[in-house]
Coordinates of C-alpha atoms in Angstrom, one line a residue:
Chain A
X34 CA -28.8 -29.0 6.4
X35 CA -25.0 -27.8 6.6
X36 CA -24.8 -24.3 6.9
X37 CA -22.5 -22.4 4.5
X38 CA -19.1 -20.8 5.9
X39 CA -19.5 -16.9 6.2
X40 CA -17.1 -16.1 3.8
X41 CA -15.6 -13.0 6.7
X42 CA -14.8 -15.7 9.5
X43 CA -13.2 -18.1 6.3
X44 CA -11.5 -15.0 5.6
X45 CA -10.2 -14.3 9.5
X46 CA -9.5 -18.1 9.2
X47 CA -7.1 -17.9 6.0
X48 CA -5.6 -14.5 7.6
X49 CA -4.9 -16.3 11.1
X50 CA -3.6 -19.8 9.5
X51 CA -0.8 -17.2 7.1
X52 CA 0.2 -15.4 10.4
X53 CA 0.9 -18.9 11.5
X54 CA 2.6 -20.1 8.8
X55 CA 5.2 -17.0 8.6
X56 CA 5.9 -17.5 12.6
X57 CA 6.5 -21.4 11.9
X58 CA 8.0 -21.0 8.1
X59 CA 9.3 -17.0 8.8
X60 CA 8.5 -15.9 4.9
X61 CA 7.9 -12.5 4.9
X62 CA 11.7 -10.7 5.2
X63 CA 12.2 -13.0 2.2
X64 CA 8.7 -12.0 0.5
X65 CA 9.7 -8.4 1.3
X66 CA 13.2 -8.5 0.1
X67 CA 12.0 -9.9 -3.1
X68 CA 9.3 -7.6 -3.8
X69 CA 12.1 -4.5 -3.7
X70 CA 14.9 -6.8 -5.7
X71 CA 12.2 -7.8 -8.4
X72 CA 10.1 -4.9 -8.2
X73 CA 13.5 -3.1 -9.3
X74 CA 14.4 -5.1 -11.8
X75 CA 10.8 -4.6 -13.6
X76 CA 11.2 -1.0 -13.9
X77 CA 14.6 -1.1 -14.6
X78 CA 14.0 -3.5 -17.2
X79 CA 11.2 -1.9 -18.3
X80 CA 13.3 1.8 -18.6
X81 CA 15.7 -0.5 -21.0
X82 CA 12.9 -1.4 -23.1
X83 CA 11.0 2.2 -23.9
X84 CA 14.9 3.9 -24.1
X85 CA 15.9 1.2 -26.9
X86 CA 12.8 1.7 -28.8
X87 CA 12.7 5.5 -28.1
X88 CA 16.5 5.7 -29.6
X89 CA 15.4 2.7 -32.3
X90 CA 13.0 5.4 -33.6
X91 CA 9.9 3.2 -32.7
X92 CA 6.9 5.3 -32.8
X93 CA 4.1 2.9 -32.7
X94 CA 2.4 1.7 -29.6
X95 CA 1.6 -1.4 -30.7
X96 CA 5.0 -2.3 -31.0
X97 CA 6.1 -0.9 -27.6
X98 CA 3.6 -2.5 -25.9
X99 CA 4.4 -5.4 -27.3
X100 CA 7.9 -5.7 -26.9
X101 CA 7.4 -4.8 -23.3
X102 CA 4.8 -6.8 -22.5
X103 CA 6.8 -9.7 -23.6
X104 CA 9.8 -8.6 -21.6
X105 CA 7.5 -8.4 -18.5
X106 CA 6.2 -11.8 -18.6
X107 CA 9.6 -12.8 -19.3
X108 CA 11.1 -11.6 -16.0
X109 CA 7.5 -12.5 -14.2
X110 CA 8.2 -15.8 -15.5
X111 CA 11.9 -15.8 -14.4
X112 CA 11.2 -14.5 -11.0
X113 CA 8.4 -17.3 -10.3
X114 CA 10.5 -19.9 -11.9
X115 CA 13.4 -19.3 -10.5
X116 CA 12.4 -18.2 -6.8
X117 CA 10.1 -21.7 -6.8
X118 CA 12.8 -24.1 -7.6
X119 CA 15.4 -22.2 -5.3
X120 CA 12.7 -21.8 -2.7
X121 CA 11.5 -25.3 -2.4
X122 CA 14.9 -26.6 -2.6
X123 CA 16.0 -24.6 0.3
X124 CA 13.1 -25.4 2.3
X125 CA 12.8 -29.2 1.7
X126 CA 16.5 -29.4 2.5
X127 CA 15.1 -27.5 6.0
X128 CA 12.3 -29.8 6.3
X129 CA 13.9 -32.7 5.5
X130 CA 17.0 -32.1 8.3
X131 CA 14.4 -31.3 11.1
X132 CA 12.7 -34.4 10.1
X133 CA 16.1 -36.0 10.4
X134 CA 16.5 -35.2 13.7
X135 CA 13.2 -34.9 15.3
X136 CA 12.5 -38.6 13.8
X137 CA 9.3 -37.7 12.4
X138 CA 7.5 -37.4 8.7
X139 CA 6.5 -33.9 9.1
X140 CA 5.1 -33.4 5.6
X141 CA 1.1 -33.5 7.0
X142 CA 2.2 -31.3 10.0
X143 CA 2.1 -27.4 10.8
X144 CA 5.3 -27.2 9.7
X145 CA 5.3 -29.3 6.6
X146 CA 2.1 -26.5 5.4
X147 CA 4.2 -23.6 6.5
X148 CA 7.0 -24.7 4.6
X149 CA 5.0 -25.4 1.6
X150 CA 3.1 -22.0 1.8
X151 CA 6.6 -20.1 2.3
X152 CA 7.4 -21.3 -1.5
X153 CA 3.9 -20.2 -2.4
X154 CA 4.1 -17.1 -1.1
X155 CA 8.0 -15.9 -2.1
X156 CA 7.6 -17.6 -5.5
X157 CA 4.6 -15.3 -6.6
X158 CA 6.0 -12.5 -4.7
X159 CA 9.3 -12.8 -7.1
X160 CA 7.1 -13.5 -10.3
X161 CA 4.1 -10.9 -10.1
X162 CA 6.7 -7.7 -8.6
X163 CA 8.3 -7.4 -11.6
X164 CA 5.5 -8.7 -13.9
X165 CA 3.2 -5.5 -12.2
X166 CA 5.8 -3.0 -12.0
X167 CA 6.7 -3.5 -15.7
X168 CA 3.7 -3.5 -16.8
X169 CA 2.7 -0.4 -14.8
X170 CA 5.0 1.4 -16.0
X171 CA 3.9 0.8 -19.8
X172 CA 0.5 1.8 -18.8
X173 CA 0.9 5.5 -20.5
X174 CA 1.4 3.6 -24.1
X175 CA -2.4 1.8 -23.9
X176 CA -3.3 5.9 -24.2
X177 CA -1.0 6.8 -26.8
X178 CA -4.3 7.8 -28.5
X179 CA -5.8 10.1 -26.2
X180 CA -2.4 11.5 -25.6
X181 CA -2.2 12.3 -29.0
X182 CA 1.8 12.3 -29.0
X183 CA 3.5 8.9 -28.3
X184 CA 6.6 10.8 -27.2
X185 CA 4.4 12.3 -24.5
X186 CA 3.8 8.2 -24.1
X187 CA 7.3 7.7 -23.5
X188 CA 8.3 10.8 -21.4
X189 CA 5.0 9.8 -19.0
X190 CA 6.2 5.7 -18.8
X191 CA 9.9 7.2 -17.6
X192 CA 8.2 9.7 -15.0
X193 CA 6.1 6.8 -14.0
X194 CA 9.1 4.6 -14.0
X195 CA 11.1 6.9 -11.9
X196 CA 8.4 7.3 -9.3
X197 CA 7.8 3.7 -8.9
X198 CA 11.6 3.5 -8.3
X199 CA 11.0 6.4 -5.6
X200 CA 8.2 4.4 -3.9
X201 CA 10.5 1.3 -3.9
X202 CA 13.1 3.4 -2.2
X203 CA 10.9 4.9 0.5
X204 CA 9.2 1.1 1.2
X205 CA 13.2 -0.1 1.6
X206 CA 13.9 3.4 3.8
X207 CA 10.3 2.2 5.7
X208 CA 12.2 -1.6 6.2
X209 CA 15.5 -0.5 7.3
X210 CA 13.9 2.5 9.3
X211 CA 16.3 5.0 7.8
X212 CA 15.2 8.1 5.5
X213 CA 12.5 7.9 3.0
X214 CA 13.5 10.3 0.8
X215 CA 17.4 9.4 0.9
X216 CA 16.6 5.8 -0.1
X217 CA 14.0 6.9 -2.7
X218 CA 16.6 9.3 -4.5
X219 CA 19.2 6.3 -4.4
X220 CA 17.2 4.2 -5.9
X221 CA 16.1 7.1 -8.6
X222 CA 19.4 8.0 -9.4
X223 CA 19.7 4.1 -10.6
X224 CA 17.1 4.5 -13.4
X225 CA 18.7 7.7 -14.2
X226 CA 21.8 6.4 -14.8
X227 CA 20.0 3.5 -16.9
X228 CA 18.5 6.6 -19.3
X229 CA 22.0 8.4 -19.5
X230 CA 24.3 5.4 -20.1
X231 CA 21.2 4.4 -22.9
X232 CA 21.1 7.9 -24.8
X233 CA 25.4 8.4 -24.5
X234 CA 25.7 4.9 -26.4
X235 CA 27.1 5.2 -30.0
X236 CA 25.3 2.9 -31.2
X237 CA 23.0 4.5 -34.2
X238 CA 23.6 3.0 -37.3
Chain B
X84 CA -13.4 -47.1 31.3
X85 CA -12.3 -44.0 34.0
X86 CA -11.8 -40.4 33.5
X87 CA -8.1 -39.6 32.4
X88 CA -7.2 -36.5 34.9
X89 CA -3.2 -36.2 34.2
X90 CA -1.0 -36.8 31.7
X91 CA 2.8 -36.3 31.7
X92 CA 4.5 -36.9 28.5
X93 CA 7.9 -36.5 27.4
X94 CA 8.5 -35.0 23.7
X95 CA 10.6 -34.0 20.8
X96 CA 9.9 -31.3 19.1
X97 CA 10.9 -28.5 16.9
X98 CA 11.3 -25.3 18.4
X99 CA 8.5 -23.3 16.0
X100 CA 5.7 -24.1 16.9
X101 CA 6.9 -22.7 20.2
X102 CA 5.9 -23.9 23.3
X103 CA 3.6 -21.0 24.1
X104 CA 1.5 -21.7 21.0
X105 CA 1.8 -25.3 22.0
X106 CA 0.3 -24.7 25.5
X107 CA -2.3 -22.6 24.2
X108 CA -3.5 -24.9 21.7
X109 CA -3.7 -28.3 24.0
X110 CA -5.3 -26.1 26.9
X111 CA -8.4 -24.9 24.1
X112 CA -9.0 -29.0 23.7
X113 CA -12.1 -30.3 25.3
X114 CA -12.1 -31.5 28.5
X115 CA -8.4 -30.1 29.6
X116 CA -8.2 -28.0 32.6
X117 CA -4.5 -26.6 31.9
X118 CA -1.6 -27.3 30.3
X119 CA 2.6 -27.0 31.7
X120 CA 4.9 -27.1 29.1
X121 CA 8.8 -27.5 30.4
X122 CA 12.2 -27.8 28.3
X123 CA 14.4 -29.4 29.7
X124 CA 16.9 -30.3 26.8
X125 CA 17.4 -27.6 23.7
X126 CA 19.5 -28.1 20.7
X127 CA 19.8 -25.8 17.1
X128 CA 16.8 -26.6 15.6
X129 CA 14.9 -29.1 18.0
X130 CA 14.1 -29.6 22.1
X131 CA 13.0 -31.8 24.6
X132 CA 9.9 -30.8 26.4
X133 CA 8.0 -32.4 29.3
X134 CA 4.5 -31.7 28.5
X135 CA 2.2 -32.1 31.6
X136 CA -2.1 -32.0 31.0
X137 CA -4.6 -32.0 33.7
X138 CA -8.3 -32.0 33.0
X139 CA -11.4 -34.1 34.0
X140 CA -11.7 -35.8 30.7
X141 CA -8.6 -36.1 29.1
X142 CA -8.8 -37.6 25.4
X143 CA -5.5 -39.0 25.0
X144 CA -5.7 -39.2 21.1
X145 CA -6.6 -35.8 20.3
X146 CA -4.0 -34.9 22.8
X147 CA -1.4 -36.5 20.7
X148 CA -3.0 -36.0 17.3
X149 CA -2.4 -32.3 18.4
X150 CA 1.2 -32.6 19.4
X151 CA 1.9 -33.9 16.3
X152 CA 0.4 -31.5 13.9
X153 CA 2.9 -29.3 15.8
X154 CA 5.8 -31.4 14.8
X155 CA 6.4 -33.2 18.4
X156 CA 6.8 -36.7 18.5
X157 CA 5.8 -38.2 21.8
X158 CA 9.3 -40.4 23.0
X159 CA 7.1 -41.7 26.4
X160 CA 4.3 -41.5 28.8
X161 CA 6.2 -40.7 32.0
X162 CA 2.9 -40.5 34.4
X163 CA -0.5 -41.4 34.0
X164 CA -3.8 -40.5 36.6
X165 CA -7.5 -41.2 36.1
X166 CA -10.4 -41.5 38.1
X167 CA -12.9 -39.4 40.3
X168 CA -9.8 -38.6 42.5
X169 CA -6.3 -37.3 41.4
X170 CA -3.9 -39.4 43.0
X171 CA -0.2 -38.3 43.3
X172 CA 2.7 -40.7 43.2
X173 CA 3.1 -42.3 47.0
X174 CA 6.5 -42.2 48.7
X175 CA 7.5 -45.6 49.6
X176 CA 10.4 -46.9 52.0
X177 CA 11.9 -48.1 48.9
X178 CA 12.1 -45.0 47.1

């Protein structure tokens, strides 16, 4: 009888084969680059949704949640979308010019895996980063109840919202191997001047 | 038929996989003693290499079905020994 795969050296096997892959195919400045773009974009998004219905007077949960659930598959779905069809245009034009000159069909090869896994990879990067970071920052709303006050809802999904836009700032600091807590209050002062532009708008009917 | 011992190969390939990996990779296949791996022609994305095996049982398609899951494409087989004995090319007058 065939013995079963042990699911840790399938596991090591995966984890070797994706190291491979991003030597070959080189996928992970992009993957990281989009998780900070996208990841901002979800909370930033996400502090345009709760400060419209906040000035719109919405004080239901259900709605919030809701209308920002929708926005976050929205963009989840724009990020995947869009980084698939950019992303596997970019690297079959690649793939296709090094098959041009080394003469060869390299779709079954190393390289032809790598390049399909690089899509894989950046496309789900750029659709679940601002998908999760939308989404988390809603969170506070599914306990409207227990808060008791849904404008304690709201003032916990921007504190939440501004510290997720912190962390982003420290992980691009961490990249560019420059100061944490400088790139984490740049990146703060971005969804502060989302709130401020929101609440100085005239436009209450 | 007789042992395959040496195998010198000239290839095309793209420069990732690089030729360490390479190497590494067609040493680990059965029956192969060691592996040399020289470039002598590189361009932007692609290079030439001379990929010399020695082992005492070569298997020449695995050897090639590894070269090209690495994107090589084998352009000739420049020298060739088998046998119990590894016999080196023989200087003659005429050369």
């Amino acid at each position: 009888m065939e013995e079963a795969p042990n699911p840790v050296n399938l596991v090591v096997q995966v984890l070797d084969d994706m190291r491979e892959y991003e030597r070959i195919a080189g996928f992970s400045q992009i993957a990281r680059r989009a998780l900070a773009n996208n990841g901002f974009d979800g909370v930033l998004t996400m502090i345009g949704v709760l400060m419209g219905n906040y000035l719109g007077n919405v004080r239901d949960p259900g709605i919030v949640i809701r209308i920002g659930i929708a926005t976050s598959i929205s963009i989840g779905i724009s990020g995947l979308w869009g980084a698939y069809l950019a992303e596997s245009a970019e690297r079959g034009r690649e793939l296709a010019e090094l098959e041009r000159l080394s003469l060869t069909d390299l779709g079954k090869t190393k390289i032809g895996r790598a390049s399909r896994v690089a899509v894989i990879v950046v496309s789900l990067v750029d659709g679940l980063s601002p998908l999760l970071s939308s989404v988390l920052v809603l969170f506070p709303f599914f306990f409207t109840p227990l808060l008791g006050d849904i404008l304690l809802s709201y003032v916990i999904s921007l504190v939440v919202a501004l510290v997720g836009l912190f962390g982003l700032g420290m992980f691009l600091g961490s990249v560019s191997g420059r100061s944490l807590v400088g790139y984490g209050l740049r990146t703060v002062v971005a969804g502060i001047v989302a709130i401020v532009i929101n609440v100085l708008l005239p436009l209450d009917s | 038929m007789g042992n395959l011992r040496r195998l010198v190969m000239d290839v095309l390939k793209p420069l990732e996989p690089s030729i360490v990996e390479l190497a590494q990779v067609l040493s680990d296949l059965e029956g192969v003693d060691g592996a040399n791996i020289s470039i002598y022609e590189i361009d932007r994305r692609v290079e030439n290499a001379k990929i010399t095996i020695e082992g005492h049982h070569l298997n020449y398609q695995n050897i090639v079905r590894v070269i090209e899951e690495n994107g090589g494409a084998v352009h000739s087989i420049d020298e060739v020994a088998a046998g119990n004995v590894l016999i080196e090319d023989v200087i003659t007058p005429q050369d």
